[in-house]
């Protein structure tokens, strides 16, 4: 074949490309795709790591459907998503929008916002855990006490715990989102704003009709990226509620933590955990597809 | 419609002064072109008139009113930008209408004005397209339309043709001139292209290093340039400048040739290529050898070595001398400049 004996420049280029791609492809197939496929199979089986796998049909999914903890966790996961994504994006945009206009100490301020993104989630979670403790240990409650307010049970209340865990998660992701937003803002030509200035439209009109529409590609990326992040939240929750991971009373437990506990929490129900994983996979897939659809059109 | 006056207009960025107190009076309905090389301050001047840059010193007056502290939107101006500044996510209709957003007129009136503007520019069938579906020239027209629809008293153009290809540039240039003739609005147009300046302007303002070199009609700046910069900047190919010394009746060139002229002392003799024609070496005051010939169809540009100096002359389109030929050159019109200051001696 001439492809091998006398390849054209294009064919030679493609051959090199495939040569370099071969290793990562092999890696991804064996480390990522094969286990993913296996998880789908496993979700129809019963397995405790020691005994041979046993086909059980849809049993795992039926158990899941009838498990009140699963539905609680399912709800929590969506609360993380539905509050976390918009709140973090709005804050990140407001910060980026203003930071873009600041010259003085610009680099320093940007670095300060980016710092939490580089910090280990575990370390951060433990620092925030300390913030939330009751008096005389916790920072927030000490402040409240010194101002004469009553104490707030941040992590020990079933209603406060989830927002309290979500706050540092949002904060940690801000730096990244701000950087991406700023890059998006910088890409908008200055003359667009100057033309609007001469036309005399208000700042709000400029924001709604020029800046935000032109930032759409940036927003699509950030919405999808941060949604996946919030749907997979784990480290923050696990580390801030170590005494009773996902507690109190499953109030903060996200799906990933439930999967972890089902698989490695003592009973090693691998099949059941795999079924939960498949559900998480489907949620991620559907949410991402919906977002891409909605944000791409219009 | 309105007059525009700049009085001692100065711009400083920190300690660097980029515009050194320029004075300019533009009459109502006049088409004025600011032209000069990059960094001469022409765009800065325009942006100060628009209100996009603060005035460091001096005043900008539009229609007799000092507008130094007036917001751009209240200056009754419209501006066309080099990159058009039309919004990619809006249809042509919305782009043109964007300038009317704050206008206190009814919806029907706005729609009517947009239609009328599109009609004038021949863009009616493109009103519902997005800019990405338009050609460069059409985008340019949308940008002009957005300025027109506001019916301002002054149009500002910031190098609006430099993103177009040569043919389209010529075409759009003609359209802008026609538009000005029809609307009669005051226009201030910035460009670095002297051909654009010559063809469009009622008056040309030639700038260099933040100062005005000369203000005049295209004919004035071409036929009586105020200094060597203007002489070389306006006209293509550039004017030849030859050092000479005058004794009151003759100008003696470095080559030894003597040309009649009344100047005294060290001067620069400026001769436009089209005023320098090849002839018989024996009878002409200057002789030289042709180094290069550029046939342009109607004429042939001859690069001639005259005693070590390269001089450009204009030969006939057909039958011009070729490289190696020794020719005589007889200048028709001379421009005399002071050798030291470069200013014209008249």
Coordinates of C-alpha atoms in Angstrom, one line a residue:
Chain A
X1 CA 0.0 0.0 0.0
X2 CA 1.3 3.4 -0.9
X3 CA 0.5 4.7 2.6
X4 CA 3.4 2.7 3.9
X5 CA 5.8 2.6 0.9
X6 CA 5.4 6.1 -0.4
X7 CA 3.4 8.2 2.1
X8 CA 2.4 11.8 1.2
X9 CA 3.4 14.5 3.6
X10 CA -0.1 14.5 5.1
X11 CA -0.1 10.7 5.6
X12 CA 3.3 10.9 7.2
X13 CA 2.1 13.7 9.6
X14 CA -1.0 11.6 10.5
X15 CA 1.2 8.5 11.1
X16 CA 3.3 10.5 13.6
X17 CA 0.3 11.9 15.3
X18 CA -1.1 8.4 15.9
X19 CA 2.3 7.2 17.1
X20 CA 2.3 9.9 19.8
X21 CA -1.4 9.4 20.6
X22 CA -1.0 5.6 21.0
X23 CA 0.2 5.7 24.6
X24 CA -2.4 8.0 26.1
X25 CA -5.1 6.1 24.2
X26 CA -3.9 2.8 25.7
X27 CA -3.8 4.4 29.1
X28 CA -7.2 5.9 28.9
X29 CA -8.8 2.8 27.6
X30 CA -7.4 0.6 30.4
X31 CA -7.6 3.0 33.3
X32 CA -10.7 5.0 32.4
X33 CA -13.0 3.5 29.8
X34 CA -12.7 -0.2 30.7
X35 CA -13.5 0.3 34.4
X36 CA -16.4 2.6 33.4
X37 CA -17.8 -0.1 31.2
X38 CA -17.2 -2.6 34.0
X39 CA -19.1 -0.4 36.5
X40 CA -22.2 -0.7 34.2
X41 CA -21.9 -4.5 34.3
X42 CA -21.2 -4.5 38.0
X43 CA -24.4 -2.5 38.7
X44 CA -26.4 -5.6 37.7
X45 CA -24.3 -7.9 40.0
X46 CA -23.7 -8.6 43.7
X47 CA -20.1 -8.5 44.8
X48 CA -18.3 -8.0 48.1
X49 CA -14.7 -8.1 46.6
X50 CA -14.1 -11.7 48.0
X51 CA -16.8 -14.0 46.6
X52 CA -17.4 -14.4 42.9
X53 CA -19.7 -11.9 41.2
X54 CA -23.3 -12.9 41.1
X55 CA -26.0 -11.7 38.6
X56 CA -28.9 -10.0 40.3
X57 CA -30.6 -8.2 37.5
X58 CA -32.2 -4.9 38.4
X59 CA -32.1 -5.7 42.2
X60 CA -29.5 -3.0 42.9
X61 CA -31.6 -0.3 41.1
X62 CA -34.8 -1.4 42.9
X63 CA -33.0 -1.2 46.3
X64 CA -31.8 2.2 45.3
X65 CA -35.3 3.4 44.3
X66 CA -36.7 2.3 47.7
X67 CA -33.8 3.6 49.8
X68 CA -34.9 6.9 51.5
X69 CA -31.2 7.8 52.1
X70 CA -30.6 7.7 48.4
X71 CA -33.4 10.2 47.8
X72 CA -32.1 12.4 50.6
X73 CA -28.6 12.3 49.1
X74 CA -30.0 12.8 45.6
X75 CA -31.7 16.0 46.8
X76 CA -28.6 17.2 48.6
X77 CA -26.5 16.7 45.4
X78 CA -28.9 18.9 43.5
X79 CA -29.0 21.5 46.2
X80 CA -25.2 21.7 45.9
X81 CA -25.6 22.1 42.2
X82 CA -28.5 24.5 42.1
X83 CA -27.2 26.9 44.7
X84 CA -23.4 26.4 44.1
X85 CA -23.2 27.0 40.4
X86 CA -25.2 30.2 40.1
X87 CA -23.9 31.7 43.3
X88 CA -20.3 31.0 42.4
X89 CA -20.7 32.3 38.9
X90 CA -22.4 35.5 39.9
X91 CA -19.8 36.2 42.6
X92 CA -17.0 35.3 40.2
X93 CA -18.4 37.6 37.5
X94 CA -18.9 40.5 39.8
X95 CA -15.4 40.2 41.1
X96 CA -13.9 39.8 37.6
X97 CA -16.0 42.7 36.2
X98 CA -14.6 45.0 38.8
X99 CA -11.1 43.6 39.0
X100 CA -10.8 44.1 35.2
X101 CA -11.2 47.9 35.8
X102 CA -8.7 48.1 38.7
X103 CA -5.1 48.9 37.9
X104 CA -3.8 49.4 41.4
X105 CA -2.5 46.1 42.9
X106 CA -4.3 44.2 40.2
X107 CA -1.8 41.3 40.2
X108 CA -1.9 41.0 44.0
X109 CA -5.6 41.0 44.2
X110 CA -5.9 38.4 41.5
X111 CA -3.4 36.2 43.2
X112 CA -5.3 36.5 46.5
X113 CA -8.5 35.3 44.7
X114 CA -6.6 32.5 43.0
X115 CA -4.8 31.2 46.2
X116 CA -7.7 29.1 47.5
X117 CA -7.9 27.3 44.2
X118 CA -4.3 26.1 44.7
X119 CA -4.8 25.2 48.3
X120 CA -5.5 21.6 49.3
X121 CA -9.2 21.0 49.8
X122 CA -8.5 19.0 53.0
X123 CA -6.5 21.8 54.6
X124 CA -9.1 24.3 53.7
X125 CA -12.0 22.2 54.9
X126 CA -10.3 21.8 58.3
X127 CA -9.7 25.6 58.6
X128 CA -13.3 26.3 57.8
X129 CA -14.3 23.5 60.3
X130 CA -12.5 25.5 62.9
X131 CA -14.3 28.7 61.8
X132 CA -17.6 27.0 62.4
X133 CA -17.0 25.6 65.9
X134 CA -19.0 26.9 68.9
X135 CA -17.4 29.3 71.4
X136 CA -14.8 29.6 72.6
X137 CA -13.1 27.8 69.7
X138 CA -14.8 28.9 66.5
X139 CA -14.0 32.2 64.8
X140 CA -17.5 33.0 63.5
X141 CA -19.3 32.2 66.8
X142 CA -16.6 34.2 68.7
X143 CA -17.3 37.2 66.5
X144 CA -21.0 36.8 66.9
X145 CA -20.7 36.4 70.7
X146 CA -18.5 39.5 70.9
X147 CA -21.1 41.5 69.0
X148 CA -23.8 40.2 71.3
X149 CA -25.6 37.8 69.0
X150 CA -26.6 34.4 69.9
X151 CA -24.6 31.4 68.6
X152 CA -25.2 29.7 65.3
X153 CA -24.9 25.9 65.1
X154 CA -23.2 25.8 61.7
X155 CA -22.2 22.2 61.2
X156 CA -24.4 20.6 63.9
X157 CA -27.7 21.7 62.5
X158 CA -29.5 19.8 59.8
X159 CA -30.6 23.0 58.1
X160 CA -27.4 25.0 58.4
X161 CA -24.9 22.3 57.7
X162 CA -25.3 22.0 53.9
X163 CA -24.9 25.8 53.2
X164 CA -22.0 25.9 55.7
X165 CA -20.2 23.1 53.7
X166 CA -21.1 24.7 50.4
X167 CA -19.7 28.1 51.3
X168 CA -16.0 27.1 51.3
X169 CA -16.6 25.0 48.2
X170 CA -17.8 28.0 46.4
X171 CA -15.0 30.1 47.7
X172 CA -12.4 27.6 46.7
X173 CA -13.6 27.6 43.1
X174 CA -13.8 31.4 42.7
X175 CA -10.2 32.0 41.8
X176 CA -10.4 29.8 38.7
X177 CA -13.7 31.2 37.6
X178 CA -12.5 34.8 38.0
X179 CA -9.4 34.1 35.9
X180 CA -11.5 32.6 33.1
X181 CA -14.1 35.4 33.3
X182 CA -11.3 38.0 33.1
X183 CA -9.8 36.3 30.1
X184 CA -13.3 36.5 28.5
X185 CA -13.7 40.1 29.4
X186 CA -10.3 41.0 28.0
X187 CA -11.2 39.4 24.7
X188 CA -14.0 41.9 24.1
X189 CA -12.7 44.8 22.0
X190 CA -12.5 48.1 23.8
X191 CA -14.1 49.8 20.8
X192 CA -17.4 48.0 21.5
X193 CA -17.5 49.9 24.8
X194 CA -16.4 53.1 23.3
X195 CA -19.0 52.9 20.6
X196 CA -21.6 52.3 23.3
X197 CA -20.3 55.3 25.3
X198 CA -20.7 57.6 22.3
X199 CA -24.2 56.1 21.7
X200 CA -24.9 57.0 25.3
X201 CA -26.4 53.7 26.5
X202 CA -26.5 53.0 30.2
X203 CA -24.0 50.9 32.0
X204 CA -26.7 48.3 32.6
X205 CA -27.5 48.1 28.9
X206 CA -23.9 47.6 28.1
X207 CA -23.7 44.8 30.6
X208 CA -26.9 43.1 29.4
X209 CA -26.6 43.7 25.7
X210 CA -22.9 43.7 25.0
X211 CA -20.8 42.2 27.8
X212 CA -22.9 39.2 28.8
X213 CA -23.8 38.0 25.3
X214 CA -20.2 38.2 24.2
X215 CA -19.2 36.3 27.3
X216 CA -21.5 33.4 26.4
X217 CA -18.8 30.9 25.3
X218 CA -17.0 31.7 28.6
X219 CA -20.2 31.1 30.6
X220 CA -21.0 27.9 28.8
X221 CA -17.6 26.6 29.8
X222 CA -17.8 27.7 33.4
X223 CA -21.4 26.6 34.0
X224 CA -20.7 23.1 32.7
X225 CA -17.3 22.9 34.5
X226 CA -18.6 24.1 37.8
X227 CA -21.8 22.1 37.6
X228 CA -19.7 18.9 37.2
X229 CA -17.6 20.1 40.2
X230 CA -20.6 20.6 42.5
X231 CA -22.2 17.3 41.4
X232 CA -19.0 15.5 42.4
X233 CA -18.5 17.4 45.6
X234 CA -16.8 15.1 48.2
X235 CA -13.6 16.4 49.9
X236 CA -15.2 19.4 51.5
X237 CA -18.1 17.4 52.9
X238 CA -16.0 14.4 54.0
X239 CA -13.4 16.6 55.8
X240 CA -15.8 19.1 57.5
X241 CA -18.0 16.3 58.9
X242 CA -15.4 13.7 59.7
X243 CA -17.1 12.5 62.9
X244 CA -20.2 11.5 60.9
X245 CA -19.3 11.9 57.2
X246 CA -22.3 13.5 55.4
X247 CA -24.0 14.2 58.7
X248 CA -25.8 15.3 60.7
X249 CA -28.5 12.8 59.7
X250 CA -27.3 12.7 56.1
X251 CA -28.0 16.5 55.8
X252 CA -24.8 17.2 53.9
X253 CA -24.3 13.9 52.2
X254 CA -23.7 14.1 48.4
X255 CA -23.9 11.2 46.0
X256 CA -20.2 10.6 45.7
X257 CA -19.9 10.2 49.5
X258 CA -22.8 7.8 49.5
X259 CA -21.1 5.7 46.8
X260 CA -17.8 5.8 48.8
X261 CA -19.6 4.6 52.0
X262 CA -21.6 1.9 50.2
X263 CA -18.4 0.6 48.6
X264 CA -15.8 1.0 51.4
X265 CA -17.9 1.8 54.4
X266 CA -17.8 -1.7 55.9
X267 CA -20.2 -3.9 54.0
X268 CA -18.4 -3.6 50.6
X269 CA -21.5 -3.7 48.5
X270 CA -19.7 -3.2 45.2
X271 CA -22.7 -3.9 43.0
X272 CA -24.9 -1.5 44.8
X273 CA -22.2 1.2 44.7
X274 CA -21.8 0.6 41.0
X275 CA -25.6 1.2 40.5
X276 CA -25.3 4.5 42.4
X277 CA -22.3 5.4 40.2
X278 CA -24.3 4.7 37.1
X279 CA -27.0 7.1 38.4
X280 CA -24.4 9.8 39.1
X281 CA -22.9 9.3 35.6
X282 CA -26.4 9.7 34.0
X283 CA -27.1 12.8 36.1
X284 CA -23.8 14.4 35.0
X285 CA -24.4 13.5 31.4
X286 CA -28.0 14.8 31.3
X287 CA -27.2 18.0 33.2
X288 CA -24.2 18.7 30.9
X289 CA -26.2 18.0 27.8
X290 CA -29.1 20.2 28.9
X291 CA -26.7 23.1 29.7
X292 CA -24.9 22.9 26.5
X293 CA -28.2 22.9 24.6
X294 CA -29.7 25.8 26.4
X295 CA -26.6 27.9 26.4
X296 CA -25.4 27.2 22.9
X297 CA -28.7 28.2 21.1
X298 CA -30.4 31.5 21.5
Chain B
X1 CA -24.6 70.6 12.0
X2 CA -21.8 72.4 13.9
X3 CA -18.4 73.9 13.8
X4 CA -15.6 72.4 15.8
X5 CA -12.7 74.4 17.3
X6 CA -9.6 73.1 19.0
X7 CA -7.8 75.7 21.1
X8 CA -4.3 74.9 22.4
X9 CA -5.4 71.3 22.7
X10 CA -2.8 69.3 24.7
X11 CA -2.6 65.7 25.8
X12 CA -0.3 64.3 28.4
X13 CA 0.1 60.8 29.6
X14 CA 1.8 61.2 32.9
X15 CA 4.8 63.3 32.1
X16 CA 4.9 62.6 28.4
X17 CA 3.2 65.2 26.3
X18 CA 1.9 63.6 23.1
X19 CA -0.1 66.5 21.7
X20 CA 1.5 69.9 22.0
X21 CA -1.3 72.5 22.0
X22 CA -2.8 72.3 18.6
X23 CA -5.2 74.9 17.1
X24 CA -7.8 74.0 14.5
X25 CA -11.0 75.6 13.3
X26 CA -13.4 73.4 11.3
X27 CA -16.3 75.1 9.6
X28 CA -19.9 73.8 9.6
X29 CA -20.3 71.1 7.0
X30 CA -16.6 70.9 6.2
X31 CA -14.8 67.6 5.5
X32 CA -11.5 67.7 7.4
X33 CA -8.9 64.9 7.2
X34 CA -6.2 64.5 9.9
X35 CA -3.3 62.7 8.3
X36 CA 0.1 61.7 9.5
X37 CA 2.4 58.8 10.3
X38 CA 1.7 56.4 13.3
X39 CA 2.1 58.1 16.6
X40 CA 1.6 61.7 15.3
X41 CA -1.4 62.3 17.6
X42 CA -4.2 62.3 15.0
X43 CA -6.2 59.5 16.6
X44 CA -5.7 61.0 20.1
X45 CA -7.0 64.3 18.7
X46 CA -10.1 62.6 17.3
X47 CA -10.7 60.7 20.6
X48 CA -10.4 63.9 22.5
X49 CA -13.1 65.5 20.2
X50 CA -15.2 62.4 20.8
X51 CA -14.7 62.5 24.6
X52 CA -13.1 59.2 24.8
X53 CA -9.9 60.8 26.1
X54 CA -9.6 63.5 28.7
X55 CA -8.3 66.9 27.6
X56 CA -5.1 67.7 29.5
X57 CA -5.0 71.4 28.5
X58 CA -6.8 73.7 26.1
X59 CA -10.4 73.3 24.9
X60 CA -12.6 71.4 22.5
X61 CA -15.6 73.4 21.2
X62 CA -18.4 71.8 19.3
X63 CA -21.0 74.2 17.9
X64 CA -19.5 77.0 19.9
X65 CA -19.9 75.1 23.2
X66 CA -16.8 74.0 25.2
X67 CA -17.3 70.3 25.7
X68 CA -14.1 69.4 27.7
X69 CA -16.3 68.0 30.5
X70 CA -19.3 66.9 28.5
X71 CA -20.0 63.1 28.2
X72 CA -19.5 61.7 24.7
X73 CA -23.2 61.0 24.4
X74 CA -24.0 64.6 25.0
X75 CA -21.6 66.0 22.4
X76 CA -24.0 65.3 19.4
X77 CA -21.3 63.3 17.6
X78 CA -21.1 59.9 16.1
X79 CA -18.0 57.8 15.5
X80 CA -17.0 55.1 13.1
X81 CA -14.2 52.9 14.4
X82 CA -11.4 51.2 12.6
X83 CA -12.6 47.7 13.5
X84 CA -16.2 48.8 12.9
X85 CA -17.2 48.0 16.5
X86 CA -20.4 46.4 15.3
X87 CA -21.8 43.8 17.7
X88 CA -21.4 40.2 16.4
X89 CA -24.4 38.9 18.3
X90 CA -26.9 41.5 17.0
X91 CA -28.6 41.7 13.6
X92 CA -27.8 44.5 11.3
X93 CA -31.1 46.1 12.3
X94 CA -30.3 46.0 16.0
X95 CA -26.7 47.2 15.4
X96 CA -27.9 50.2 13.5
X97 CA -30.7 50.8 16.0
X98 CA -28.3 50.6 19.0
X99 CA -27.4 54.2 18.6
X100 CA -31.0 55.2 19.0
X101 CA -31.4 53.3 22.3
X102 CA -31.5 56.5 24.3
X103 CA -33.1 58.7 21.7
X104 CA -36.4 60.1 22.9
X105 CA -38.4 59.2 19.8
X106 CA -41.3 56.7 19.3
X107 CA -40.7 53.1 18.3
X108 CA -42.2 53.6 14.9
X109 CA -40.0 56.6 14.3
X110 CA -36.9 54.6 15.3
X111 CA -37.9 51.8 12.9
X112 CA -38.5 54.3 10.2
X113 CA -35.1 55.9 10.7
X114 CA -33.3 52.5 10.7
X115 CA -35.1 51.6 7.4
X116 CA -34.2 55.0 5.9
X117 CA -30.6 54.6 6.9
X118 CA -30.4 51.1 5.5
X119 CA -32.0 52.4 2.3
X120 CA -29.4 55.1 1.9
X121 CA -26.6 52.6 2.4
X122 CA -28.2 50.0 0.2
X123 CA -28.3 47.5 3.1
X124 CA -32.1 47.0 3.2
X125 CA -32.0 43.3 2.2
X126 CA -29.3 42.6 4.9
X127 CA -31.2 44.1 7.9
X128 CA -31.9 40.8 9.5
X129 CA -28.5 39.3 9.0
X130 CA -25.8 38.9 11.6
X131 CA -22.5 40.7 10.9
X132 CA -20.7 37.4 10.4
X133 CA -22.8 36.9 7.3
X134 CA -21.6 40.2 5.8
X135 CA -18.5 41.1 3.8
X136 CA -16.0 43.6 5.1
X137 CA -17.4 46.4 3.0
X138 CA -20.9 45.7 4.2
X139 CA -19.8 45.6 7.9
X140 CA -18.2 49.0 7.3
X141 CA -21.5 50.3 6.0
X142 CA -23.3 49.0 9.1
X143 CA -20.8 50.9 11.2
X144 CA -21.5 54.0 9.1
X145 CA -25.2 53.4 9.3
X146 CA -25.1 53.2 13.1
X147 CA -23.4 56.6 13.1
X148 CA -25.8 58.1 10.5
X149 CA -29.0 57.0 12.2
X150 CA -28.3 59.3 15.1
X151 CA -28.3 62.3 12.8
X152 CA -25.3 63.8 14.7
X153 CA -23.9 67.3 13.9
X154 CA -20.4 65.9 13.6
X155 CA -19.1 62.6 12.2
X156 CA -15.8 61.2 13.4
X157 CA -14.1 58.5 11.4
X158 CA -11.1 56.7 12.9
X159 CA -9.2 55.1 10.0
X160 CA -12.4 53.4 8.8
X161 CA -11.0 52.1 5.6
X162 CA -7.8 50.5 6.7
X163 CA -9.3 47.0 7.3
X164 CA -10.6 46.9 3.7
X165 CA -8.8 45.6 0.7
X166 CA -7.5 48.0 -1.9
X167 CA -10.4 47.9 -4.3
X168 CA -13.1 48.1 -1.6
X169 CA -11.2 50.9 0.0
X170 CA -11.4 53.0 -3.1
X171 CA -15.1 52.2 -3.5
X172 CA -16.0 52.9 0.1
X173 CA -14.0 56.1 -0.1
X174 CA -16.2 57.3 -3.0
X175 CA -19.3 56.3 -1.1
X176 CA -18.2 58.3 2.0
X177 CA -17.6 61.4 -0.1
X178 CA -21.0 61.1 -1.8
X179 CA -22.6 60.6 1.6
X180 CA -21.0 63.8 2.8
X181 CA -22.1 65.7 -0.2
X182 CA -25.6 64.5 0.4
X183 CA -25.8 65.0 4.2
X184 CA -23.6 68.1 4.4
X185 CA -22.6 67.1 8.0
X186 CA -19.2 68.2 9.4
X187 CA -16.8 65.3 9.1
X188 CA -13.5 64.7 10.9
X189 CA -11.7 61.8 9.3
X190 CA -8.4 60.3 10.5
X191 CA -6.1 58.3 8.3
X192 CA -2.5 57.6 7.7
X193 CA -3.1 57.3 3.9
X194 CA -2.3 60.5 2.1
X195 CA -4.3 59.4 -1.0
X196 CA -7.4 59.1 1.2
X197 CA -6.6 62.5 2.6
X198 CA -6.2 64.1 -0.8
X199 CA -9.3 62.5 -2.3
X200 CA -11.7 63.1 0.5
X201 CA -10.8 66.3 2.2
X202 CA -12.0 69.9 1.9
X203 CA -9.0 70.6 4.0
X204 CA -6.1 68.4 5.1
X205 CA -4.4 68.7 8.5
X206 CA -1.0 67.1 8.3
X207 CA 0.4 66.1 11.7
X208 CA 3.7 64.9 13.0
X209 CA 4.9 64.2 16.6
X210 CA 1.8 65.8 18.2
X211 CA 2.0 69.0 16.2
X212 CA 0.3 70.3 13.1
X213 CA 2.7 70.7 10.2
X214 CA 0.3 72.3 7.7
X215 CA -3.4 73.0 7.2
X216 CA -4.7 73.5 3.7
X217 CA -6.8 72.3 0.8
X218 CA -5.5 69.3 -1.0
X219 CA -4.2 71.6 -3.7
X220 CA -2.4 73.9 -1.3
X221 CA -0.6 71.1 0.6
X222 CA 0.4 69.5 -2.6
X223 CA 1.5 72.6 -4.6
X224 CA 2.9 74.7 -1.7
X225 CA 4.0 72.4 1.1
X226 CA 5.0 74.3 4.2
X227 CA 8.0 72.2 4.9
X228 CA 10.0 69.2 3.8
X229 CA 7.9 66.8 5.9
X230 CA 4.7 67.8 4.2
X231 CA 6.5 67.9 0.9
X232 CA 7.6 64.3 1.2
X233 CA 4.4 63.0 3.0
X234 CA 2.0 64.2 0.4
X235 CA 2.3 62.8 -3.1
X236 CA 3.4 59.4 -4.3
X237 CA 6.2 58.8 -5.2
X238 CA 7.7 61.3 -2.7
X239 CA 9.1 64.6 -3.7
X240 CA 12.9 64.6 -4.5
X241 CA 14.9 66.8 -2.1
X242 CA 18.3 67.8 -3.3
X243 CA 20.8 69.9 -1.3
X244 CA 21.9 73.0 -3.1
X245 CA 23.4 76.4 -2.4
X246 CA 22.0 79.6 -3.9
X247 CA 23.8 82.8 -4.7
X248 CA 20.6 84.9 -5.5
X249 CA 20.3 84.0 -9.1
X250 CA 21.3 80.4 -9.4
X251 CA 20.9 77.2 -7.3
X252 CA 24.0 75.0 -7.5
X253 CA 23.2 71.4 -6.8
X254 CA 25.8 69.0 -5.3
X255 CA 26.2 67.4 -8.7
X256 CA 27.4 70.7 -10.0
X257 CA 24.3 71.4 -12.0
X258 CA 23.0 75.0 -11.8
X259 CA 19.2 75.7 -11.9
X260 CA 17.9 79.2 -12.0
X261 CA 16.5 80.3 -8.6
X262 CA 16.5 83.3 -6.3
X263 CA 17.3 81.7 -2.9
X264 CA 20.5 82.4 -1.0
X265 CA 22.6 80.1 1.2
X266 CA 22.1 76.4 1.9
X267 CA 18.7 75.1 0.7
X268 CA 16.9 71.9 -0.2
X269 CA 15.5 71.9 -3.7
X270 CA 12.3 69.9 -3.9
X271 CA 11.2 68.6 -7.3
X272 CA 8.1 66.4 -7.7
X273 CA 8.8 63.3 -9.9
X274 CA 6.1 64.4 -12.3
X275 CA 7.9 67.8 -12.7
X276 CA 11.1 66.0 -13.8
X277 CA 11.1 64.6 -17.3
X278 CA 13.9 62.9 -19.1
X279 CA 15.5 64.8 -22.1
X280 CA 18.6 65.3 -24.0
X281 CA 21.7 65.1 -21.6
X282 CA 23.5 67.8 -23.5
X283 CA 20.9 70.6 -23.0
X284 CA 19.4 69.7 -19.6
X285 CA 20.7 71.2 -16.4
X286 CA 21.0 67.8 -14.6
X287 CA 22.4 64.6 -16.0
X288 CA 22.2 61.1 -14.6
X289 CA 22.1 57.4 -15.3
X290 CA 18.9 55.4 -15.0
X291 CA 19.2 52.7 -12.3
X292 CA 15.7 51.3 -12.4
X293 CA 12.6 51.8 -14.5
X294 CA 9.1 51.0 -13.1
X295 CA 6.5 51.0 -15.8
X296 CA 3.0 52.0 -14.4
X297 CA 1.2 52.0 -17.7
X298 CA 0.4 55.7 -18.0
X299 CA 3.9 56.7 -17.0
X300 CA 7.3 55.1 -16.2
X301 CA 9.0 55.9 -12.9
X302 CA 12.7 56.3 -13.5
X303 CA 15.2 56.0 -10.6
X304 CA 18.1 58.1 -11.7
X305 CA 21.6 58.4 -10.2
X306 CA 22.5 62.1 -10.3
X307 CA 26.0 62.5 -8.9
X308 CA 25.4 59.9 -6.2
X309 CA 21.9 61.0 -5.2
X310 CA 18.9 59.0 -6.2
X311 CA 16.3 61.0 -8.0
X312 CA 12.9 59.8 -9.1
X313 CA 11.7 61.1 -12.5
X314 CA 8.6 60.5 -14.6
X315 CA 9.0 59.2 -18.1
X316 CA 6.4 58.4 -20.8
X317 CA 4.4 55.3 -20.5
X318 CA 5.9 54.0 -23.7
X319 CA 9.4 54.4 -25.1
X320 CA 10.9 55.5 -21.7
X321 CA 14.7 55.2 -21.2
X322 CA 15.8 51.9 -19.6
X323 CA 18.5 51.0 -17.0
X324 CA 22.0 52.1 -17.9
X325 CA 20.8 55.0 -20.2
X326 CA 22.3 58.4 -19.5
X327 CA 19.6 61.0 -19.6
X328 CA 19.2 64.7 -19.0
X329 CA 16.6 66.1 -16.5
X330 CA 15.0 69.4 -16.6
X331 CA 12.9 70.4 -13.6
X332 CA 9.6 72.2 -14.3
X333 CA 8.6 73.5 -10.9
X334 CA 10.9 73.9 -7.9
X335 CA 10.0 74.0 -4.2
X336 CA 12.8 75.6 -2.1
X337 CA 13.2 74.8 1.6
X338 CA 15.7 76.0 4.2
X339 CA 18.3 73.4 4.6
X340 CA 18.5 73.7 8.3
X341 CA 14.8 74.1 9.4
X342 CA 13.2 72.4 6.4
X343 CA 10.6 75.2 6.1
X344 CA 9.6 76.5 2.7
X345 CA 11.2 79.6 1.3
X346 CA 8.7 81.5 -0.8

